Coordinates of C-alpha atoms in Angstrom, one line a residue:
Chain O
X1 CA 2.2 25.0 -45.4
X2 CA 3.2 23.7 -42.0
X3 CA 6.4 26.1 -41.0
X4 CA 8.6 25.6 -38.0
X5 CA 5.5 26.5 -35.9
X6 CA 3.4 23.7 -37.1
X7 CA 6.1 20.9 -36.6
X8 CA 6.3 22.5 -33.3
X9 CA 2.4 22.0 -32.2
X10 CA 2.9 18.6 -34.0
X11 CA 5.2 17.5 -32.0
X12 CA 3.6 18.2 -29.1
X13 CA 0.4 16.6 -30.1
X14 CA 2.7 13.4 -30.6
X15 CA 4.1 13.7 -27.3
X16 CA 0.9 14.1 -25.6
X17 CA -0.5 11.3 -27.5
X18 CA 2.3 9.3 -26.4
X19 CA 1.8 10.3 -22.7
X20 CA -1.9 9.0 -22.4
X21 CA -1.0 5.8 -24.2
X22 CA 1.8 5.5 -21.6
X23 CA -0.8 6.3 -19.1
X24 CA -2.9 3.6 -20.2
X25 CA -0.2 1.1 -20.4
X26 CA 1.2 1.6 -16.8
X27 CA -2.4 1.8 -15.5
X28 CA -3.3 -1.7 -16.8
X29 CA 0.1 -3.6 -16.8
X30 CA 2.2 -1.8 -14.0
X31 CA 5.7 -0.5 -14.6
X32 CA 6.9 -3.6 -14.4
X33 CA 5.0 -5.2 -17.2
X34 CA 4.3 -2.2 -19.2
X35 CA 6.8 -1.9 -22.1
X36 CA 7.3 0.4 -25.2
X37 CA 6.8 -1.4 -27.8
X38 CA 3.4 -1.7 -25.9
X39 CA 2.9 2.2 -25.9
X40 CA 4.5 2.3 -29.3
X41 CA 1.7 -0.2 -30.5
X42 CA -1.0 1.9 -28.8
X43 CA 0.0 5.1 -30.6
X44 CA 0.8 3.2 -33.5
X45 CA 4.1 4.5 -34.8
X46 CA 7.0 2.7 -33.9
X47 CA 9.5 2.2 -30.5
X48 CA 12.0 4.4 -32.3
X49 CA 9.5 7.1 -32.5
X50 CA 8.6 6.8 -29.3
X51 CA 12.0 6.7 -27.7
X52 CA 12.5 9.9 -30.2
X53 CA 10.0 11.8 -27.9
X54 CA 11.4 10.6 -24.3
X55 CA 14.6 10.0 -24.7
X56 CA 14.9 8.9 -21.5
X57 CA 12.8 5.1 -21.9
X58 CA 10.9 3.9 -19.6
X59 CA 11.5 5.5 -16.7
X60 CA 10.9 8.8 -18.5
X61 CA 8.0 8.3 -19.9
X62 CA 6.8 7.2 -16.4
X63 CA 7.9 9.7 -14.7
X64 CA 6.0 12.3 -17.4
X65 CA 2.7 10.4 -16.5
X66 CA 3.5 11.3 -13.0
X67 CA 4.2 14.9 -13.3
X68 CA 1.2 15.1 -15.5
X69 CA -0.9 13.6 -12.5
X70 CA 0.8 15.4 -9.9
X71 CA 0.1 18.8 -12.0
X72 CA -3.3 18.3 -11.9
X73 CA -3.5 18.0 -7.8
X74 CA -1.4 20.5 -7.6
X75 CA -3.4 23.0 -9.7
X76 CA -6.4 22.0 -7.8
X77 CA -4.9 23.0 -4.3
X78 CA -2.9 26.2 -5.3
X79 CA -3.6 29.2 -3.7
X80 CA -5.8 27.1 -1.1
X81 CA -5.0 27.0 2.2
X82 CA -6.4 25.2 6.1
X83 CA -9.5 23.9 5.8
X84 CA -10.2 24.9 2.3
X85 CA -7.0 22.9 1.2
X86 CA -8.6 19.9 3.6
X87 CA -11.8 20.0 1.3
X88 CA -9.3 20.2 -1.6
X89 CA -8.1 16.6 -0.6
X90 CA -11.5 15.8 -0.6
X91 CA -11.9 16.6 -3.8
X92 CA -8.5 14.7 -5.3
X93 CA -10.2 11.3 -3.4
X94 CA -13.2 12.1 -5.5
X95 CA -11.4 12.0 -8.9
X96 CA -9.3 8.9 -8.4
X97 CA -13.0 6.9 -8.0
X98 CA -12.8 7.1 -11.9
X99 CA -9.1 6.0 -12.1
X100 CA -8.9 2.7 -10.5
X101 CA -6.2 1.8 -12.9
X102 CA -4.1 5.0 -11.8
X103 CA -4.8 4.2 -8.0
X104 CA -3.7 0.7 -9.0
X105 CA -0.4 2.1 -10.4
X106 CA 0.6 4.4 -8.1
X107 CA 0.3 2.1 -5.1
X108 CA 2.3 -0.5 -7.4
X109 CA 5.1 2.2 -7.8
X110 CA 4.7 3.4 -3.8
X111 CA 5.4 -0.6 -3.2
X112 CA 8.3 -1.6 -5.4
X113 CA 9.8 2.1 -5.2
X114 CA 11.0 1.2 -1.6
X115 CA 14.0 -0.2 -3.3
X116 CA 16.4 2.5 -3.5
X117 CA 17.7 0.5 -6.9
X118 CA 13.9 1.4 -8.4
X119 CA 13.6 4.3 -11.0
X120 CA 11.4 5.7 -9.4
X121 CA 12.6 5.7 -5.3
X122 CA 13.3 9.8 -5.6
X123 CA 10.5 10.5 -6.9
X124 CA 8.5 8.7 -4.5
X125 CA 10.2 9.7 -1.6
X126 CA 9.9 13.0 -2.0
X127 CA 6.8 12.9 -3.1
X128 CA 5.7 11.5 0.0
X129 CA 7.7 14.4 1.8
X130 CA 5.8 17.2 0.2
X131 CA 2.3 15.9 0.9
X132 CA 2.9 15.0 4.2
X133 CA 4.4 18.4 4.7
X134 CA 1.6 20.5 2.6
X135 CA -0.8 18.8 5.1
X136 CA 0.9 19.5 8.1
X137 CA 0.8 23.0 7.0
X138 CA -2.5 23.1 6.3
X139 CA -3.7 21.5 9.4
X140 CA -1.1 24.0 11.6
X141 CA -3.3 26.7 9.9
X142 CA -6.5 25.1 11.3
X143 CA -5.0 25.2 14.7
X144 CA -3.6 28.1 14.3
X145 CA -7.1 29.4 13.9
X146 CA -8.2 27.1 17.0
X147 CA -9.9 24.1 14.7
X148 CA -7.8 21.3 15.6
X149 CA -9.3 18.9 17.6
X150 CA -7.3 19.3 21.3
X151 CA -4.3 16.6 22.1
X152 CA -3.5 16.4 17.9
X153 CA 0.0 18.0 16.4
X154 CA -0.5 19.3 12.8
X155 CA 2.1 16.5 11.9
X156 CA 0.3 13.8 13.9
X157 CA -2.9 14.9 12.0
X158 CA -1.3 15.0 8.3
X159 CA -0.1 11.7 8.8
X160 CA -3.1 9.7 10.3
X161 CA -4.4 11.6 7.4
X162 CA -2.2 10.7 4.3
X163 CA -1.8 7.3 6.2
X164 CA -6.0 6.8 5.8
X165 CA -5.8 8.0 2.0
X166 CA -3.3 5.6 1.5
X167 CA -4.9 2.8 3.5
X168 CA -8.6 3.7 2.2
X169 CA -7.1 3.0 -1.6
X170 CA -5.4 -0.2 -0.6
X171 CA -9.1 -1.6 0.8
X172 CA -11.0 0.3 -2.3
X173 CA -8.6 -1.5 -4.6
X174 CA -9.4 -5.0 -3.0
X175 CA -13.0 -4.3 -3.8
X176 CA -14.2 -3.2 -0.2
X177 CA -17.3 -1.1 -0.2
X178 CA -15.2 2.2 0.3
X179 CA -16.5 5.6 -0.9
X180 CA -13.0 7.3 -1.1
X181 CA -13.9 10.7 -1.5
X182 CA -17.0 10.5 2.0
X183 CA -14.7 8.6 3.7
X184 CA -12.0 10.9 4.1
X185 CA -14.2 13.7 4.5
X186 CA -15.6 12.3 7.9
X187 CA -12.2 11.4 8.5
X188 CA -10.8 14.7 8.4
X189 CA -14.0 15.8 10.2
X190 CA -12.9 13.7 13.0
X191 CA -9.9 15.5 13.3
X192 CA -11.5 19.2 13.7
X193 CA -13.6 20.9 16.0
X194 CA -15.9 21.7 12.8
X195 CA -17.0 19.2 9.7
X196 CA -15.1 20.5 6.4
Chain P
X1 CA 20.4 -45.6 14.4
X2 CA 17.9 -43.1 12.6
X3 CA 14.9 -44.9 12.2
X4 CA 11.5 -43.8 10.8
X5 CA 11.4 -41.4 13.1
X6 CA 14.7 -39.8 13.0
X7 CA 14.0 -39.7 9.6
X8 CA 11.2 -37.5 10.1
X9 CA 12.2 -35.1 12.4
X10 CA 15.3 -34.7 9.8
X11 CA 13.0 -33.8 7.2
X12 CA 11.0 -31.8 9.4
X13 CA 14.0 -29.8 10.1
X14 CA 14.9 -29.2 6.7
X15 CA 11.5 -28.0 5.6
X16 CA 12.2 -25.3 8.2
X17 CA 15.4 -24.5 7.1
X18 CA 14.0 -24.0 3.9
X19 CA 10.6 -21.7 5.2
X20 CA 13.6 -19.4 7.1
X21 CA 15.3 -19.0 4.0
X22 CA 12.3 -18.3 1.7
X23 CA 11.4 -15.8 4.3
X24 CA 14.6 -14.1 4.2
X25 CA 15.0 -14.1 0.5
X26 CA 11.2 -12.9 -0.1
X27 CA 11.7 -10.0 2.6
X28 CA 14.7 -9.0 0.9
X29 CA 14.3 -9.1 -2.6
X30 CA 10.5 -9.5 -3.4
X31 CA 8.4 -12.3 -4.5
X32 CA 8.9 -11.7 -8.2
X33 CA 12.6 -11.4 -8.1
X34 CA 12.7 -13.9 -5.3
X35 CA 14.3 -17.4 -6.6
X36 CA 13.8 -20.4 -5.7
X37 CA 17.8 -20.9 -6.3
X38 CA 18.7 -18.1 -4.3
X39 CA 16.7 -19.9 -1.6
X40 CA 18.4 -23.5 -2.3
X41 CA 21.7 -21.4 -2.2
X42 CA 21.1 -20.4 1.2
X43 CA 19.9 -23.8 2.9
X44 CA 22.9 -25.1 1.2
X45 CA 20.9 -27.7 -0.9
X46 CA 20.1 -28.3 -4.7
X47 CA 17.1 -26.5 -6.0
X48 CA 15.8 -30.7 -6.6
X49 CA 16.0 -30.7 -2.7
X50 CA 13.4 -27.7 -2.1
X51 CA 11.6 -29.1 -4.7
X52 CA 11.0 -32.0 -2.7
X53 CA 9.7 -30.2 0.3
X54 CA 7.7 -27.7 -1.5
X55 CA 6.7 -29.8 -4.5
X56 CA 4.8 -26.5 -5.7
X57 CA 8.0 -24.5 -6.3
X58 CA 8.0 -20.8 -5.8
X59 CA 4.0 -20.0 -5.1
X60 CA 3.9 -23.0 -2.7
X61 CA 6.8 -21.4 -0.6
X62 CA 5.3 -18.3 -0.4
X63 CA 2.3 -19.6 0.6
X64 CA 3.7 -21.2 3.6
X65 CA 5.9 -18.0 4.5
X66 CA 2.4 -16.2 4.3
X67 CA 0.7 -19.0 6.6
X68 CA 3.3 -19.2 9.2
X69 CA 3.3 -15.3 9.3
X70 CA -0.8 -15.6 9.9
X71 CA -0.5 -18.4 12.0
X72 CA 1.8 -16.3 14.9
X73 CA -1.0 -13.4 14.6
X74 CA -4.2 -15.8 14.6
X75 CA -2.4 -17.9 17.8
X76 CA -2.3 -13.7 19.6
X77 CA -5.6 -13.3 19.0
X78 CA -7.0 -16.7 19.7
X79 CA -9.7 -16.5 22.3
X80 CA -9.8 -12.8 22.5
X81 CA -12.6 -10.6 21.8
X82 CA -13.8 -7.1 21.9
X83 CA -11.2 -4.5 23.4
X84 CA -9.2 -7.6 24.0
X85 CA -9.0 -8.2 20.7
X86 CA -8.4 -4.7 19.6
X87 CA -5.7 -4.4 22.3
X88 CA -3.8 -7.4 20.1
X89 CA -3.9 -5.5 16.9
X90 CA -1.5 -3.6 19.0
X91 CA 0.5 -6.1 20.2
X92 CA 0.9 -7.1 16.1
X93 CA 1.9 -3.9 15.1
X94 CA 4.6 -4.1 18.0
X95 CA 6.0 -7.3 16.4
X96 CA 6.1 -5.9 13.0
X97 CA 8.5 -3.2 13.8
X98 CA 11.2 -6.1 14.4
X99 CA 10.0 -7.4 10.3
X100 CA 10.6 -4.5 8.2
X101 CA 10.9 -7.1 5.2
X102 CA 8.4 -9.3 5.6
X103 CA 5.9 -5.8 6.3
X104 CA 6.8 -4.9 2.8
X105 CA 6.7 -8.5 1.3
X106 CA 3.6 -8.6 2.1
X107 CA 2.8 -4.6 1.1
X108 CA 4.5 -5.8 -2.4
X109 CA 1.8 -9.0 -2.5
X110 CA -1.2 -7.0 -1.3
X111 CA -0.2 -4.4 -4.2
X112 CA 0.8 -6.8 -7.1
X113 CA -1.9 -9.1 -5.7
X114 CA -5.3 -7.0 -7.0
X115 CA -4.3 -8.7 -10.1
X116 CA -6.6 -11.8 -10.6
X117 CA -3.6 -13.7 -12.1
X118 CA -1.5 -13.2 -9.6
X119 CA -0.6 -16.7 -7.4
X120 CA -1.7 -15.1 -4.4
X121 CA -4.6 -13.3 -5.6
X122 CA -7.0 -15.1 -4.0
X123 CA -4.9 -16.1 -0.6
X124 CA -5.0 -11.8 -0.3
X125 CA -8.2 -11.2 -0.8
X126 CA -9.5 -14.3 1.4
X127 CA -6.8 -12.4 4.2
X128 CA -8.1 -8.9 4.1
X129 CA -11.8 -9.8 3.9
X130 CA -10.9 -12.3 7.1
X131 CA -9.2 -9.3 9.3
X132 CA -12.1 -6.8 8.6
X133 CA -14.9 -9.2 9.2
X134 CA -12.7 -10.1 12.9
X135 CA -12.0 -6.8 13.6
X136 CA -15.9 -6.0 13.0
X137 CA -16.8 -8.3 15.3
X138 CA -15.1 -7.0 18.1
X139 CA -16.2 -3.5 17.2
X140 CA -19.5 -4.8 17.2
X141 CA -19.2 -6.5 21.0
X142 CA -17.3 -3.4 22.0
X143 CA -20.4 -1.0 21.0
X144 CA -22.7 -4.0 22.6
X145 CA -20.6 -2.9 25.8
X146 CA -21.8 0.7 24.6
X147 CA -18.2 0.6 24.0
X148 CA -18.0 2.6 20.6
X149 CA -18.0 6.0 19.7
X150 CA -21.8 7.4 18.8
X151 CA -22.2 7.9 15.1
X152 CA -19.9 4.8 13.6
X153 CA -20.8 1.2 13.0
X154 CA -18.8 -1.4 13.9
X155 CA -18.2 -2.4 10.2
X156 CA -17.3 1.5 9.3
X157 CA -14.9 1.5 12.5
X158 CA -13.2 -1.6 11.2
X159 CA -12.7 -0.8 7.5
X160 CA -11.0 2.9 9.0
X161 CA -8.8 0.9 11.6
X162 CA -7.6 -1.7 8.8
X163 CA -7.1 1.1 6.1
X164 CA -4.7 3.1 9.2
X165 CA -3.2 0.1 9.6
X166 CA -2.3 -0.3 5.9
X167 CA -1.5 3.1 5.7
X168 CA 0.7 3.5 8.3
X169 CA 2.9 0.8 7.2
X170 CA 3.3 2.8 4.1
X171 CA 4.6 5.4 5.5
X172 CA 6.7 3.5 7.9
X173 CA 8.8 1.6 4.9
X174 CA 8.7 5.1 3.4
X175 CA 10.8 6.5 6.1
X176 CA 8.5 8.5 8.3
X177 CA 9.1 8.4 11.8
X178 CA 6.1 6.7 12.4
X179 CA 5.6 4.4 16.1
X180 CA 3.4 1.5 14.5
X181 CA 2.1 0.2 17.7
X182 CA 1.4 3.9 19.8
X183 CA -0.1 4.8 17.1
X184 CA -2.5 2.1 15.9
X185 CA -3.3 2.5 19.7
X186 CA -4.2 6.5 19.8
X187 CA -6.1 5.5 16.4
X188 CA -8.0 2.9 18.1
X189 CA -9.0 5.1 21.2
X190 CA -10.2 7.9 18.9
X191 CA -12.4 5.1 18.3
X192 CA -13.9 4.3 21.5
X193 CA -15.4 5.5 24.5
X194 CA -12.8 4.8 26.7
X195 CA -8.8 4.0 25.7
X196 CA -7.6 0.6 25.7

């Protein structure tokens, strides 16, 4: 007999299915394009159900594929610090090669979320605030430990770096021959006085 | 009396007009949201009167914002080659500090563009593959000049200094105070033997 405990886990099983099909909406179709019924579809129960899960619409449900993403980066750099968080970024290049359509997505969002009237301009924003700052820290560690290539500020560094990422996906996404993951290894080597 | 000619450099005129406005109107609010009305509304014609200048409507305007914009750059770099050339890329990215629209109209077309549906799908990915094969080129006569740094090719140098490019202007329309051209330039000389 399912109690209050098993509506519980069902629940969250629902949610979570709802979350990858809202994944795999806004990977393929943008944020734009995507819609709810769409996801709805997907999961096959109805919008109602959906919207009975994230209240919120739209712009929750893409936040909540957002967070889920940005969990998993963060979880792979915590507790990692210098050049061990470098090689961490490394590793984060390596795992988007499989999710074009989240590279796709993201960059979309980065784009339109310019606006300040875009759902998802705070999130972006500040989000672009906490990398850039996680790197500079990491890279002041590296100097701080004398590995930082002479004439460079940690800030200068953490954004010629997240500037590359950025630019690297743009150029991957157009179909240039880019590894993402080699690429910005050497280009972080570039930047210190040892290779990661 | 306007004659023939008159008549010509009227309509000449207006077909300007019109390029201005859907240059204004795309830098401001987007391709996809862009209107042809809005852009009739501020030439001060009927949308039948853009119409008849841009028989293609909305993806015929854009292309000509797009070809006018590539046409200034193309007319900077005409004739130039090697660290010549490379010092224009910096003379480009000085100009674009003036067109914070039209840097992300065209960030919001390279982005919404990797879809093979979109109208200027193909005009993008013509663009970038033009701009790294040039700026390969004069990598290549730079390291002819034993001009480049050991260890890169000229086509690996160009992909990075297109991505940093890219990059950079998405962090710049993010916020970040970022110098496009000083920085494109200390990019560029972390490329090469000597700086520009």
């Amino acid at each position: 007999m399912a109690g209050p405990r098993g509506e519980y886990r069902k629940s969250a099983e629902r949610r979570a299915q709802i979350l990858d099909a809202a994944f795999d909406v806004f990977s393929r179709d943008g944020y734009t394009a995507g819609s709810v019924s769409e996801i709805a579809r997907v999961v096959g129960i109805s919008q109602t159900g959906v919207l009975h899960h994230f209240a919120g619409g739209k712009p929750a449900l893409l936040q909540a594929v957002l967070e889920q993403r940005d969990a998993r980066a963060k979880l792979l750099l915590e507790g990692r610090t210098g050049r061990d968080f470098l090689a961490g970024l490394v590793e984060i290049s390596r795992t988007q090669e499989s999710r074009r359509g989240l590279v796709q997505l993201y960059r979309r969002l980065a784009t339109e979320a310019v606006d300040a009237s875009h759902p998802a301009h705070d999130y972006i924003a500040v989000r672009f605030r906490r990398i850039v700052d996680a790197v500079t820290d990491a890279f002041a560690e590296v100097a701080a430990e004398g590995g930082l290539r002479p004439g460079l500020t940690p800030r200068a560094a953490a954004l010629r770096a997240v500037a590359v990422t950025e630019g690297q996906e743009v150029l991957w996404l157009q179909g240039f021959e880019i590894d993402l993951a080699a690429d910005i290894r050497s280009f972080l080597d570039s930047l210190l006085l040892e290779p990661l």
